[in-house]
Amino acid sequence: MSVSPPSAEHQAHLRGLLEAYMAKKGLRSTEQRRLIVNEFFKAPAHVTIEELLAQVRAIDPRIGYATVYRTLKLFAECGVAHERRFHDGVTRYEIAHEGEHHDHLICIECGSITEFEEPAIEKLQDEVAARYGFTVRSHKHELYGLCANCSARSG
Amino acid sequence: MSVSPPSAEHQAHLRGLLEAYMAKKGLRSTEQRRLIVNEFFKAPAHVTIEELLAQVRAIDPRIGYATVYRTLKLFAECGVAHERRFHDGVTRYEIAHEGEHHDHLICIECGSITEFEEPAIEKLQDEVAARYGFTVRSHKHELYGLCANCSARSG
DNA sequence: TTATATGCAAATTGTTTGCAAGTAT
DNA sequence: ATACTTGCAAACAATTTGCATATAA
């Protein structure tokens, strides 16, 4: 529910971003890149390089790890994806959302990741920063614990 | 200002924690461990293994990386220190504070780390978790940007 | 054509572990 | 004596890079 694929419209917007960025940088549209973009949009949220690699290899087994790695970096650079690194030390990629920034609830039992948005927290956070004369550029707010399912299951 | 060494009293408390834990586990008080505890209490907050290693080697150059590594892990296990991993992927250790949990402002320019505490955020965070039936065990809230000094300097 | 992209394998980075020799109890 | 510790070096895990070959423009 908190993780849904991008609307056709939003997806088109992101493809536009990527295309514009590639044009500006003189980068080329290759078969691998086209495949990786398409699979990335179909992939579950917070996908890892390994996971996406497996997914694209199901279609073309000759794709290399480094190609997926570099393509996801490219997505992050042009704003199509966000890089996230949670507790477990693996980098995950998430499709850039429309509108608001969101944060994460991470289940330490089953690994599920849920997104949440809480403007009141963002507001307080800005107040804290102001108190220290700090200029916020980005932030990370992650809650670790047991998701509803795992809470029920384990007590 | 937000980073001050532990009071003599608090330090004694932490040493007690460590001693009790070591006794319970049958661990031994060695020269290396005594040196590392002492230096850790003198070290700046959010020290890395490398930094603490350099600091203890200034006193005894024969100390190995792994010894510092394992001793800091031990501190974390018994509640004398907290492990933190920020943006840059290096693990840092911080002396366990009295009382409340705190979070961090990290300057992406000079690397300085400031601590903050905001009960209202913690409260909202618990409300968000409750909304999802999520049981919070720990959390990470980090603001990245420019500290007061660097904001002034770079515009 | 020619600069960019790919796939492989090797290099890096930071952390973790195995083991023989040393040491606290 | 015995079990824990140490320091070294090697293993790991995840990411990043160099380079020869392939390919888009």
XYZ file of C-alpha atoms (C1' of nucleotides) in Angstrom:
360
model
C 0.000 0.000 0.000
C 2.709 2.484 0.776
C 4.689 0.980 -2.065
C 3.020 1.356 -5.420
C 4.465 1.570 -8.927
C 4.672 5.023 -10.478
C 1.648 6.250 -12.422
C 2.020 6.217 -16.191
C 2.238 9.973 -16.066
C 4.909 10.091 -13.415
C 6.847 7.374 -15.165
C 6.801 9.409 -18.343
C 8.077 12.387 -16.391
C 10.989 10.347 -15.023
C 11.867 8.981 -18.444
C 11.929 12.564 -19.638
C 14.338 13.531 -16.858
C 16.647 10.682 -17.769
C 16.519 11.448 -21.470
C 17.249 15.120 -20.895
C 20.161 14.299 -18.618
C 21.628 11.834 -21.072
C 21.281 14.272 -23.942
C 22.975 17.011 -21.944
C 25.872 14.720 -21.044
C 26.215 13.099 -24.436
C 25.349 9.664 -23.067
C 23.953 6.948 -25.293
C 20.789 4.933 -25.318
C 21.900 1.331 -25.316
C 19.970 -1.903 -25.232
C 21.236 -2.559 -21.710
C 20.158 0.821 -20.410
C 16.727 0.533 -21.970
C 16.294 -2.892 -20.424
C 17.458 -1.719 -17.014
C 15.148 1.309 -16.931
C 12.167 -0.797 -17.872
C 12.910 -3.441 -15.266
C 13.648 -0.839 -12.635
C 10.152 0.608 -13.029
C 8.677 -2.861 -12.656
C 10.857 -3.833 -9.700
C 9.666 -3.732 -6.100
C 10.604 -0.602 -4.193
C 14.007 -0.500 -2.488
C 15.576 -2.937 -4.881
C 19.256 -3.823 -4.520
C 21.761 -4.053 -7.369
C 21.861 -7.846 -6.995
C 18.092 -8.103 -7.161
C 17.778 -5.917 -10.201
C 20.661 -7.742 -11.839
C 18.813 -11.043 -11.383
C 15.699 -9.476 -12.823
C 17.388 -8.150 -15.960
C 19.387 -11.344 -16.404
C 16.133 -13.268 -16.585
C 15.674 -11.393 -19.850
C 19.283 -11.019 -20.982
C 21.747 -13.189 -19.065
C 24.754 -11.399 -20.524
C 24.249 -8.191 -18.513
C 27.104 -7.505 -16.100
C 26.963 -6.370 -12.497
C 28.906 -3.198 -13.267
C 26.424 -2.161 -15.928
C 23.535 -2.306 -13.476
C 25.675 -0.593 -10.884
C 26.592 2.270 -13.207
C 23.095 2.609 -14.597
C 21.562 2.921 -11.137
C 24.152 5.567 -10.257
C 23.080 7.372 -13.387
C 19.436 7.226 -12.281
C 20.409 8.686 -8.941
C 22.388 11.492 -10.573
C 19.547 12.627 -12.750
C 16.891 12.379 -10.052
C 15.052 9.330 -11.369
C 15.994 7.271 -8.321
C 17.153 7.761 -4.770
C 19.967 5.805 -3.174
C 19.160 4.485 0.286
C 21.415 2.683 2.668
C 19.687 1.118 5.636
C 20.879 -0.851 8.591
C 22.196 -3.842 6.660
C 24.828 -1.957 4.672
C 23.443 -2.753 1.220
C 22.588 0.103 -1.093
C 19.023 0.106 -2.344
C 17.396 2.171 -5.055
C 13.933 3.597 -5.005
C 12.000 5.324 -7.752
C 11.814 9.072 -7.127
C 8.330 9.907 -5.899
C 6.176 12.799 -6.823
C 5.770 15.477 -4.224
C 6.826 14.954 -0.639
C 9.841 13.406 0.855
C 9.178 10.310 2.944
C 10.954 8.248 5.573
C 11.075 4.585 6.505
C 9.960 1.938 8.977
C 12.259 -1.071 8.715
C 11.347 -4.424 10.221
C 14.353 -6.079 11.833
C 12.575 -9.427 11.715
C 11.337 -9.826 8.138
C 13.186 -6.941 6.486
C 10.062 -5.292 5.127
C 10.323 -1.574 4.461
C 7.346 0.740 4.819
C 7.301 4.373 3.860
C 5.774 7.142 5.926
C 5.322 10.860 5.645
C 4.872 13.197 8.582
C 5.012 16.902 7.817
C 4.900 17.783 11.520
C 8.204 15.969 12.017
C 9.772 17.767 9.075
C 8.650 21.049 10.543
C 10.133 20.307 13.973
C 13.293 19.148 12.341
C 13.657 22.468 10.563
C 13.127 24.246 13.867
C 15.875 22.204 15.477
C 18.230 22.960 12.612
C 17.424 26.686 12.825
C 18.247 26.600 16.526
C 21.795 25.532 15.619
C 22.149 27.784 12.589
C 22.289 24.592 10.533
C 21.195 24.508 6.883
C 19.512 21.177 6.126
C 20.208 19.681 2.712
C 18.847 16.210 3.276
C 17.905 13.942 6.086
C 17.489 10.355 7.074
C 14.829 9.234 9.502
C 14.494 5.523 9.991
C 12.560 3.590 12.604
C 13.788 0.059 13.272
C 11.635 -2.509 15.026
C 8.872 -5.010 14.347
C 6.261 -4.528 11.665
C 2.614 -5.262 12.458
C 2.865 -8.846 11.231
C 6.040 -9.664 13.109
C 4.812 -7.936 16.260
C 1.740 -10.159 16.225
C 3.706 -13.294 15.473
C 6.450 -12.909 18.074
C 4.422 -11.556 20.963
C 29.108 22.474 23.625
C 26.813 19.621 22.750
C 29.823 17.323 22.966
C 31.324 17.220 26.418
C 33.291 14.501 28.204
C 31.361 12.392 30.696
C 31.212 13.636 34.273
C 33.425 11.795 36.743
C 30.301 10.246 38.170
C 28.930 9.063 34.857
C 32.324 7.765 33.847
C 32.483 5.740 37.044
C 29.050 4.343 36.246
C 30.169 3.263 32.795
C 33.329 1.657 34.149
C 31.084 -0.232 36.541
C 28.909 -1.444 33.656
C 31.958 -2.671 31.797
C 33.439 -4.377 34.840
C 30.170 -6.125 35.652
C 29.791 -7.300 32.054
C 33.336 -8.606 31.932
C 32.947 -10.404 35.242
C 29.717 -12.000 34.099
C 31.311 -13.194 30.853
C 34.623 -14.255 32.378
C 36.556 -11.708 30.337
C 39.947 -10.459 31.483
C 41.334 -7.088 32.332
C 44.371 -6.661 30.130
C 46.783 -3.819 29.708
C 45.434 -3.157 26.229
C 41.837 -2.991 27.375
C 42.669 -0.668 30.247
C 44.546 1.608 27.888
C 41.740 1.604 25.341
C 39.017 2.412 27.892
C 41.019 5.303 29.266
C 41.744 6.741 25.853
C 38.184 6.245 24.714
C 36.920 8.430 27.554
C 39.422 11.114 26.577
C 38.695 10.889 22.844
C 36.449 13.316 20.996
C 32.888 12.138 20.513
C 32.121 9.968 17.458
C 35.614 8.614 17.221
C 36.441 6.036 14.553
C 38.482 2.890 15.082
C 41.369 4.380 13.110
C 41.353 7.544 15.188
C 41.286 5.726 18.481
C 43.968 3.357 17.241
C 46.243 6.310 16.488
C 45.506 7.718 19.914
C 46.372 4.525 21.791
C 49.408 3.882 19.597
C 50.794 7.237 20.660
C 51.091 5.578 24.060
C 51.770 1.984 23.050
C 52.644 1.544 19.357
C 52.284 -2.218 19.546
C 48.479 -2.202 19.798
C 46.769 -3.835 16.828
C 43.769 -2.680 14.849
C 41.801 -5.798 15.739
C 42.256 -5.215 19.440
C 40.730 -1.763 19.225
C 38.026 -3.122 16.956
C 37.107 -5.898 19.373
C 37.308 -3.699 22.434
C 34.948 -1.131 20.956
C 32.522 -3.910 20.062
C 32.735 -4.980 23.673
C 31.907 -1.457 24.833
C 28.883 -1.442 22.563
C 27.716 -4.817 23.874
C 27.771 -3.770 27.486
C 26.199 -0.366 26.930
C 29.291 1.772 27.512
C 29.304 3.002 23.931
C 26.969 3.312 20.966
C 27.880 2.358 17.447
C 26.929 4.933 14.844
C 27.233 4.745 11.122
C 26.641 7.975 9.265
C 26.680 8.955 5.634
C 30.342 8.150 4.986
C 30.139 4.449 5.777
C 32.654 4.498 8.642
C 31.578 3.186 12.027
C 31.989 5.643 14.881
C 31.705 5.092 18.603
C 30.206 7.452 21.087
C 30.207 7.278 24.869
C 26.769 6.289 26.153
C 25.069 9.362 27.548
C 23.039 9.678 30.666
C 19.327 10.060 30.220
C 17.767 10.770 26.840
C 18.463 9.484 23.419
C 19.752 12.069 20.968
C 20.120 12.475 17.235
C 22.609 14.167 14.932
C 23.294 17.105 12.667
C 26.135 16.240 10.273
C 27.955 18.897 8.303
C 28.681 17.727 4.761
C 31.343 20.425 4.417
C 33.575 20.086 7.481
C 32.292 16.786 8.846
C 31.420 18.171 12.266
C 28.755 16.278 14.177
C 26.374 18.006 16.571
C 23.927 16.255 18.825
C 20.353 17.321 19.373
C 17.419 16.154 21.408
C 13.801 16.862 20.568
C 11.192 15.010 22.611
C 8.382 16.325 20.418
C 9.895 14.508 17.447
C 10.227 11.292 19.413
C 6.584 11.590 20.390
C 5.404 12.103 16.809
C 7.579 9.258 15.700
C 5.865 6.939 18.165
C 2.514 8.096 16.856
C 3.527 7.316 13.307
C 4.701 3.864 14.341
C 1.464 3.203 16.209
C -0.463 4.156 13.083
C 1.252 1.257 11.275
C 1.122 -1.194 14.203
C 4.912 -0.983 14.222
C 6.924 -1.599 17.403
C 9.935 0.730 17.482
C 13.135 -0.722 18.874
C 15.571 1.950 17.778
C 15.775 4.767 15.346
C 18.123 6.901 13.366
C 17.440 10.539 12.661
C 20.183 12.450 10.923
C 20.139 15.881 9.326
C 22.776 16.504 6.666
C 23.715 19.965 5.545
C 25.895 22.907 6.499
C 26.772 23.753 10.091
C 26.587 27.366 11.240
C 30.256 28.002 10.442
C 30.164 26.495 6.989
C 26.848 28.178 6.167
C 28.429 31.534 6.990
C 31.599 30.796 5.066
C 30.059 29.501 1.858
C 27.117 31.863 1.620
C 34.965 7.307 -37.285
C 35.264 8.251 -32.657
C 33.751 8.784 -28.162
C 30.901 6.297 -25.104
C 29.365 1.691 -23.094
C 30.002 -2.982 -21.742
C 31.721 -7.072 -19.298
C 35.222 -8.949 -16.998
C 38.429 -9.143 -13.548
C 41.131 -6.815 -10.440
C 41.468 -3.014 -6.897
C 39.522 -0.673 -2.962
C 37.457 0.107 1.454
C 36.065 -1.051 5.793
C 35.025 -4.825 8.644
C 35.551 -9.441 10.470
C 37.873 -13.841 11.532
C 41.486 -17.830 12.129
C 45.308 -18.951 14.333
C 49.774 -19.409 16.768
C 51.929 -17.225 20.490
C 51.286 -14.599 24.779
C 49.075 -13.690 29.291
C 45.527 -13.189 33.168
C 43.354 -15.867 36.475
C 47.147 -25.312 33.837
C 43.580 -23.390 31.236
C 40.961 -20.376 28.760
C 40.946 -15.837 27.208
C 43.685 -12.197 24.382
C 46.552 -10.351 21.166
C 48.592 -9.131 16.689
C 49.137 -10.473 12.325
C 47.584 -11.626 8.081
C 44.160 -13.444 5.459
C 39.057 -13.586 4.405
C 34.943 -11.074 3.510
C 31.325 -8.186 1.576
C 30.008 -4.543 -1.029
C 31.447 -1.140 -4.025
C 34.339 0.957 -7.451
C 37.622 1.116 -11.287
C 40.876 -0.141 -15.464
C 40.964 -1.851 -19.711
C 40.247 -4.241 -24.114
C 36.397 -4.950 -26.988
C 31.942 -3.637 -28.789
C 28.636 -0.268 -30.289
C 25.716 4.132 -30.818
C 25.697 8.316 -33.060
